[in-house]
mmCIF file of C-alpha atoms and ligand atoms in Angstrom:
data_model
loop_
_atom_site.group_PDB
_atom_site.id
_atom_site.type_symbol
_atom_site.label_atom_id
_atom_site.label_comp_id
_atom_site.label_asym_id
_atom_site.label_seq_id
_atom_site.Cartn_x
_atom_site.Cartn_y
_atom_site.Cartn_z
ATOM 1 C CA MET Q 96 4.433 31.020 13.024
ATOM 2 C CA SER Q 97 6.531 30.031 16.050
ATOM 3 C CA THR Q 98 4.739 28.241 18.799
ATOM 4 C CA VAL Q 99 5.346 26.973 22.327
ATOM 5 C CA VAL Q 100 3.638 24.597 24.724
ATOM 6 C CA ASP Q 101 1.488 26.361 27.319
ATOM 7 C CA PHE Q 102 3.006 24.669 30.371
ATOM 8 C CA HIS Q 103 0.836 26.229 33.068
ATOM 9 C CA THR Q 104 -2.951 26.428 32.739
ATOM 10 C CA HIS Q 105 -6.121 25.988 34.757
ATOM 11 C CA VAL Q 106 -8.205 24.715 31.849
ATOM 12 C CA LEU Q 107 -9.659 21.658 33.588
ATOM 13 C CA PRO Q 108 -13.310 22.222 34.473
ATOM 14 C CA GLN Q 109 -14.513 22.590 38.065
ATOM 15 C CA ILE Q 110 -11.454 21.427 39.903
ATOM 16 C CA ASP Q 111 -9.894 24.649 41.225
ATOM 17 C CA ASP Q 112 -10.280 28.412 40.817
ATOM 18 C CA GLY Q 113 -9.805 28.035 37.059
ATOM 19 C CA SER Q 114 -12.402 27.013 34.496
ATOM 20 C CA ALA Q 115 -15.880 26.905 35.995
ATOM 21 C CA SER Q 116 -17.428 24.635 33.343
ATOM 22 C CA VAL Q 117 -16.694 22.443 30.344
ATOM 23 C CA ALA Q 118 -17.919 25.314 28.133
ATOM 24 C CA GLU Q 119 -15.362 27.671 29.679
ATOM 25 C CA SER Q 120 -12.621 25.045 29.257
ATOM 26 C CA LEU Q 121 -13.496 24.777 25.560
ATOM 27 C CA ALA Q 122 -13.405 28.573 25.210
ATOM 28 C CA LEU Q 123 -9.938 28.648 26.795
ATOM 29 C CA LEU Q 124 -8.709 25.845 24.529
ATOM 30 C CA ARG Q 125 -10.130 27.639 21.487
ATOM 31 C CA ALA Q 126 -8.234 30.770 22.529
ATOM 32 C CA GLU Q 127 -5.064 28.640 22.790
ATOM 33 C CA ALA Q 128 -5.656 27.274 19.276
ATOM 34 C CA GLU Q 129 -6.259 30.776 17.908
ATOM 35 C CA GLN Q 130 -2.921 31.803 19.414
ATOM 36 C CA GLY Q 131 -1.170 28.949 17.627
ATOM 37 C CA ILE Q 132 -0.695 26.724 20.677
ATOM 38 C CA CYS Q 133 -0.655 23.008 19.830
ATOM 39 C CA ARG Q 134 -0.291 21.547 23.311
ATOM 40 C CA VAL Q 135 -1.546 22.693 26.700
ATOM 41 C CA VAL Q 136 -0.524 21.261 30.058
ATOM 42 C CA ALA Q 137 -3.401 21.270 32.560
ATOM 43 C CA THR Q 138 -1.969 22.100 35.979
ATOM 44 C CA PRO Q 139 -4.777 22.309 38.559
ATOM 45 C CA HIS Q 140 -3.840 23.502 42.045
ATOM 46 C CA PHE Q 141 -3.012 20.904 44.673
ATOM 47 C CA TYR Q 142 -2.767 22.136 48.272
ATOM 48 C CA ALA Q 143 -1.597 19.447 50.684
ATOM 49 C CA HIS Q 144 -2.896 21.413 53.698
ATOM 50 C CA TYR Q 145 -6.533 21.075 52.719
ATOM 51 C CA ASP Q 146 -6.807 18.282 50.201
ATOM 52 C CA THR Q 147 -5.710 14.672 50.196
ATOM 53 C CA PRO Q 148 -3.788 13.355 47.201
ATOM 54 C CA LYS Q 149 -6.358 10.601 46.776
ATOM 55 C CA ARG Q 150 -9.280 13.026 46.611
ATOM 56 C CA PHE Q 151 -7.395 15.398 44.316
ATOM 57 C CA LEU Q 152 -6.362 12.651 41.889
ATOM 58 C CA GLU Q 153 -9.913 11.343 41.750
ATOM 59 C CA ARG Q 154 -11.334 14.824 41.029
ATOM 60 C CA ARG Q 155 -8.642 15.391 38.408
ATOM 61 C CA ARG Q 156 -9.399 12.083 36.702
ATOM 62 C CA GLU Q 157 -13.095 12.928 36.495
ATOM 63 C CA SER Q 158 -12.427 16.436 35.212
ATOM 64 C CA VAL Q 159 -9.981 15.211 32.542
ATOM 65 C CA GLU Q 160 -12.437 12.548 31.404
ATOM 66 C CA ARG Q 161 -15.270 15.058 31.035
ATOM 67 C CA LEU Q 162 -13.109 17.469 29.068
ATOM 68 C CA ARG Q 163 -11.437 14.871 26.835
ATOM 69 C CA GLU Q 164 -14.793 13.401 25.906
ATOM 70 C CA VAL Q 165 -16.042 16.758 24.615
ATOM 71 C CA MET Q 166 -12.683 17.607 23.003
ATOM 72 C CA GLU Q 167 -13.044 14.578 20.723
ATOM 73 C CA SER Q 168 -15.582 16.554 18.685
ATOM 74 C CA PHE Q 169 -13.111 19.397 18.130
ATOM 75 C CA PRO Q 170 -9.919 18.049 16.560
ATOM 76 C CA GLU Q 171 -8.650 21.598 15.965
ATOM 77 C CA LEU Q 172 -8.108 22.098 19.715
ATOM 78 C CA PRO Q 173 -4.628 21.712 21.229
ATOM 79 C CA LYS Q 174 -3.513 18.383 22.661
ATOM 80 C CA LEU Q 175 -3.935 18.074 26.420
ATOM 81 C CA SER Q 176 -1.214 16.952 28.833
ATOM 82 C CA VAL Q 177 -2.053 16.549 32.506
ATOM 83 C CA GLY Q 178 -0.089 17.501 35.600
ATOM 84 C CA ALA Q 179 -0.713 19.613 38.685
ATOM 85 C CA GLU Q 180 0.503 22.818 40.299
ATOM 86 C CA VAL Q 181 1.656 21.509 43.645
ATOM 87 C CA HIS Q 182 1.950 24.138 46.348
ATOM 88 C CA TYR Q 183 5.157 23.752 48.350
ATOM 89 C CA PHE Q 184 4.910 22.103 51.741
ATOM 90 C CA PRO Q 185 7.717 21.235 54.165
ATOM 91 C CA GLY Q 186 8.876 17.719 53.432
ATOM 92 C CA ILE Q 187 7.765 17.835 49.801
ATOM 93 C CA GLY Q 188 11.205 16.536 48.893
ATOM 94 C CA ASP Q 189 10.424 12.999 50.003
ATOM 95 C CA ALA Q 190 6.645 12.897 49.515
ATOM 96 C CA ASP Q 191 6.064 9.826 47.346
ATOM 97 C CA VAL Q 192 2.727 11.172 46.170
ATOM 98 C CA LEU Q 193 4.512 13.750 44.048
ATOM 99 C CA ALA Q 194 5.066 11.102 41.374
ATOM 100 C CA ASP Q 195 1.294 11.038 40.750
ATOM 101 C CA MET Q 196 1.325 14.793 40.143
ATOM 102 C CA ALA Q 197 4.051 14.691 37.482
ATOM 103 C CA ILE Q 198 3.196 15.730 33.926
ATOM 104 C CA ASP Q 199 1.727 12.804 31.984
ATOM 105 C CA GLY Q 200 3.156 10.396 34.544
ATOM 106 C CA GLY Q 201 6.721 11.395 33.627
ATOM 107 C CA ARG Q 202 9.351 12.865 35.905
ATOM 108 C CA TYR Q 203 8.638 16.606 35.769
ATOM 109 C CA VAL Q 204 6.374 18.184 38.349
ATOM 110 C CA LEU Q 205 5.231 21.829 38.550
ATOM 111 C CA ILE Q 206 5.835 23.313 42.011
ATOM 112 C CA GLU Q 207 4.356 26.572 43.290
ATOM 113 C CA MET Q 208 6.682 28.121 45.858
ATOM 114 C CA PRO Q 209 5.450 30.293 48.749
ATOM 115 C CA MET Q 210 5.201 34.070 48.418
ATOM 116 C CA VAL Q 211 7.761 34.710 51.145
ATOM 117 C CA PRO Q 212 11.543 34.915 50.995
ATOM 118 C CA TRP Q 213 12.669 31.348 50.386
ATOM 119 C CA THR Q 214 14.546 29.644 53.191
ATOM 120 C CA ASP Q 215 17.486 27.249 52.876
ATOM 121 C CA ARG Q 216 15.072 24.466 53.819
ATOM 122 C CA MET Q 217 12.980 25.254 50.733
ATOM 123 C CA TYR Q 218 15.988 25.118 48.440
ATOM 124 C CA ARG Q 219 17.033 21.819 50.057
ATOM 125 C CA ASP Q 220 13.533 20.430 49.494
ATOM 126 C CA LEU Q 221 13.742 21.314 45.804
ATOM 127 C CA GLN Q 222 17.055 19.469 45.625
ATOM 128 C CA SER Q 223 15.543 16.462 47.462
ATOM 129 C CA ILE Q 224 12.744 16.122 44.933
ATOM 130 C CA ARG Q 225 15.454 15.078 42.516
ATOM 131 C CA ASP Q 226 17.710 13.217 44.975
ATOM 132 C CA CYS Q 227 15.047 11.288 46.934
ATOM 133 C CA LEU Q 228 12.210 10.949 44.454
ATOM 134 C CA GLY Q 229 14.020 10.994 41.117
ATOM 135 C CA LEU Q 230 11.635 13.720 39.922
ATOM 136 C CA ILE Q 231 12.537 17.119 38.527
ATOM 137 C CA PRO Q 232 10.732 20.203 39.801
ATOM 138 C CA ILE Q 233 9.545 22.874 37.421
ATOM 139 C CA VAL Q 234 9.367 26.077 39.441
ATOM 140 C CA ALA Q 235 6.043 27.704 38.502
ATOM 141 C CA HIS Q 236 5.778 31.380 37.523
ATOM 142 C CA VAL Q 237 9.212 32.467 38.705
ATOM 143 C CA ASP Q 238 8.071 36.037 37.998
ATOM 144 C CA ARG Q 239 5.971 35.964 41.169
ATOM 145 C CA TYR Q 240 9.087 35.864 43.304
ATOM 146 C CA ILE Q 241 11.161 38.546 41.710
ATOM 147 C CA GLY Q 242 10.505 42.225 41.302
ATOM 148 C CA PRO Q 243 11.827 44.973 39.071
ATOM 149 C CA MET Q 244 13.805 46.506 41.933
ATOM 150 C CA GLN Q 245 15.015 43.368 43.671
ATOM 151 C CA THR Q 246 15.469 39.771 42.602
ATOM 152 C CA TYR Q 247 16.183 38.168 46.010
ATOM 153 C CA GLY Q 248 18.888 36.236 44.160
ATOM 154 C CA ILE Q 249 16.334 33.569 43.286
ATOM 155 C CA PRO Q 250 17.132 33.090 39.592
ATOM 156 C CA GLU Q 251 20.821 32.783 40.450
ATOM 157 C CA ARG Q 252 20.214 30.186 43.189
ATOM 158 C CA LEU Q 253 17.788 28.256 41.018
ATOM 159 C CA ALA Q 254 20.485 28.001 38.372
ATOM 160 C CA GLU Q 255 22.473 25.839 40.827
ATOM 161 C CA LEU Q 256 19.600 23.406 41.384
ATOM 162 C CA PRO Q 257 18.266 20.526 39.296
ATOM 163 C CA VAL Q 258 15.108 22.401 38.375
ATOM 164 C CA ALA Q 259 13.454 23.804 35.295
ATOM 165 C CA VAL Q 260 11.962 27.286 35.505
ATOM 166 C CA GLN Q 261 8.627 28.401 34.064
ATOM 167 C CA ALA Q 262 7.632 32.051 33.632
ATOM 168 C CA ASN Q 263 4.202 33.455 32.955
ATOM 169 C CA ALA Q 264 3.566 35.152 29.631
ATOM 170 C CA GLY Q 265 2.479 38.336 31.433
ATOM 171 C CA PHE Q 266 6.024 38.774 32.818
ATOM 172 C CA PHE Q 267 7.100 39.676 29.270
ATOM 173 C CA GLN Q 268 4.224 42.084 28.721
ATOM 174 C CA ARG Q 269 4.317 44.397 31.721
ATOM 175 C CA PHE Q 270 6.216 47.640 31.273
ATOM 176 C CA LEU Q 271 8.160 47.253 34.529
ATOM 177 C CA THR Q 272 9.205 43.616 34.066
ATOM 178 C CA LYS Q 273 9.549 43.139 30.323
ATOM 179 C CA SER Q 274 13.293 43.800 30.112
ATOM 180 C CA MET Q 275 14.053 41.596 33.139
ATOM 181 C CA ALA Q 276 12.015 38.780 31.598
ATOM 182 C CA LEU Q 277 13.868 39.012 28.293
ATOM 183 C CA ARG Q 278 17.223 39.165 30.088
ATOM 184 C CA LEU Q 279 16.514 36.046 32.195
ATOM 185 C CA LEU Q 280 15.283 34.151 29.164
ATOM 186 C CA GLY Q 281 18.316 35.236 27.168
ATOM 187 C CA GLN Q 282 20.585 34.040 30.004
ATOM 188 C CA GLY Q 283 18.938 30.631 30.018
ATOM 189 C CA GLN Q 284 17.328 31.121 33.451
ATOM 190 C CA ILE Q 285 13.801 30.644 32.125
ATOM 191 C CA HIS Q 286 13.094 27.400 30.297
ATOM 192 C CA LEU Q 287 9.320 27.257 29.768
ATOM 193 C CA LEU Q 288 6.357 29.572 29.280
ATOM 194 C CA GLY Q 289 2.816 29.399 30.549
ATOM 195 C CA SER Q 290 -0.248 31.583 30.367
ATOM 196 C CA ASP Q 291 -1.478 30.520 33.837
ATOM 197 C CA CYS Q 292 -4.913 31.155 32.326
ATOM 198 C CA HIS Q 293 -7.868 30.703 34.700
ATOM 199 C CA ASN Q 294 -10.832 32.115 32.781
ATOM 200 C CA MET Q 295 -11.822 34.138 29.733
ATOM 201 C CA LYS Q 296 -12.412 37.343 31.657
ATOM 202 C CA ASP Q 297 -9.553 38.532 33.807
ATOM 203 C CA ARG Q 298 -6.976 35.732 33.522
ATOM 204 C CA PRO Q 299 -7.223 34.781 29.848
ATOM 205 C CA VAL Q 300 -4.854 33.027 27.467
ATOM 206 C CA ASN Q 301 -2.206 35.638 26.649
ATOM 207 C CA ILE Q 302 0.711 33.729 25.213
ATOM 208 C CA ARG Q 303 0.849 34.754 21.522
ATOM 209 C CA LYS Q 304 1.989 38.282 22.253
ATOM 210 C CA THR Q 305 4.851 36.955 24.381
ATOM 211 C CA VAL Q 306 6.038 34.433 21.791
ATOM 212 C CA ASP Q 307 6.063 37.175 19.157
ATOM 213 C CA LEU Q 308 7.916 39.577 21.464
ATOM 214 C CA ILE Q 309 10.583 36.980 22.276
ATOM 215 C CA GLU Q 310 11.060 36.202 18.609
ATOM 216 C CA THR Q 311 11.391 39.891 17.720
ATOM 217 C CA LYS Q 312 13.739 40.783 20.559
ATOM 218 C CA LEU Q 313 15.827 37.619 20.977
ATOM 219 C CA GLY Q 314 15.428 35.898 17.628
ATOM 220 C CA HIS Q 315 14.061 32.525 16.674
ATOM 221 C CA GLU Q 316 16.873 30.725 18.544
ATOM 222 C CA ALA Q 317 15.259 31.745 21.851
ATOM 223 C CA ILE Q 318 11.999 30.069 20.840
ATOM 224 C CA ALA Q 319 13.948 27.064 19.559
ATOM 225 C CA ARG Q 320 15.613 26.714 22.988
ATOM 226 C CA ILE Q 321 12.187 26.746 24.690
ATOM 227 C CA ASN Q 322 10.907 24.169 22.186
ATOM 228 C CA SER Q 323 13.880 21.946 22.890
ATOM 229 C CA CYS Q 324 13.196 22.021 26.683
ATOM 230 C CA GLU Q 325 9.512 21.259 26.046
ATOM 231 C CA ASP Q 326 10.488 18.363 23.869
ATOM 232 C CA ARG Q 327 12.813 16.863 26.414
ATOM 233 C CA ILE Q 328 10.292 17.240 29.219
ATOM 234 C CA LEU Q 329 7.395 15.786 27.281
ATOM 235 C CA ASN Q 330 9.609 12.972 26.078
ATOM 236 C CA ASP Q 331 10.854 12.588 29.632
ATOM 237 C CA ARG Q 332 14.518 13.207 29.183
ATOM 238 C CA ILE Q 333 16.622 15.314 31.531
ATOM 239 C CA ILE Q 334 17.136 18.856 30.310
ATOM 240 C CA PRO Q 335 20.483 20.477 30.967
ATOM 241 C CA VAL Q 336 19.574 22.951 33.705
HETATM 242 FE FE1 FE2 Z 1811 -1.342 28.593 38.334
#
């Protein structure tokens, strides 16, 4: 059975609008395991306009510790990597604190862009994250910024930047967006998948169906390309974007 890393999740307990308890975190991780997922990246929200990096990092450390302690009793659960979903803010391109938000202390950091048409300044900031900080942005859930009728040119402009692109599994499952999702993946404009799971009720783990769909429609090579990006990111090498 093909598998991927779930690169975008809110499985950490009591840190954001995701899991509300350790029990819910375990339920989410069990759902990941049942769907064949071997590694999950925890990406709790960080909003610079109402949190300080220091406070966030402290809360994240506590939450990770609580979850990892309980996970020790369940070796069948996926491995846990830790990052953050950093909401864009002006000047993010030279904010030193971004290094602390990178996945497992490496060089890749998940960035949530605003839900407005992106300005040139925003694109420049994404470029600066690489140029000034030596980090590589992963643009979170690119599907939020493109629609079935209009793409705002975002995937094309992202292709010119030193970024990796993550799409949510649901993008591949909705009737109106499925073919666009498969096309972008096939064209190499999506590199990573995530469930963006928040809870067991209305934002659950939904990644298996998408992996199977990709394999059926685009063949195993498409999954192999995703696996190769995951590998390079988790081993902290630069992916060819
Ligand atoms: Fe998210």
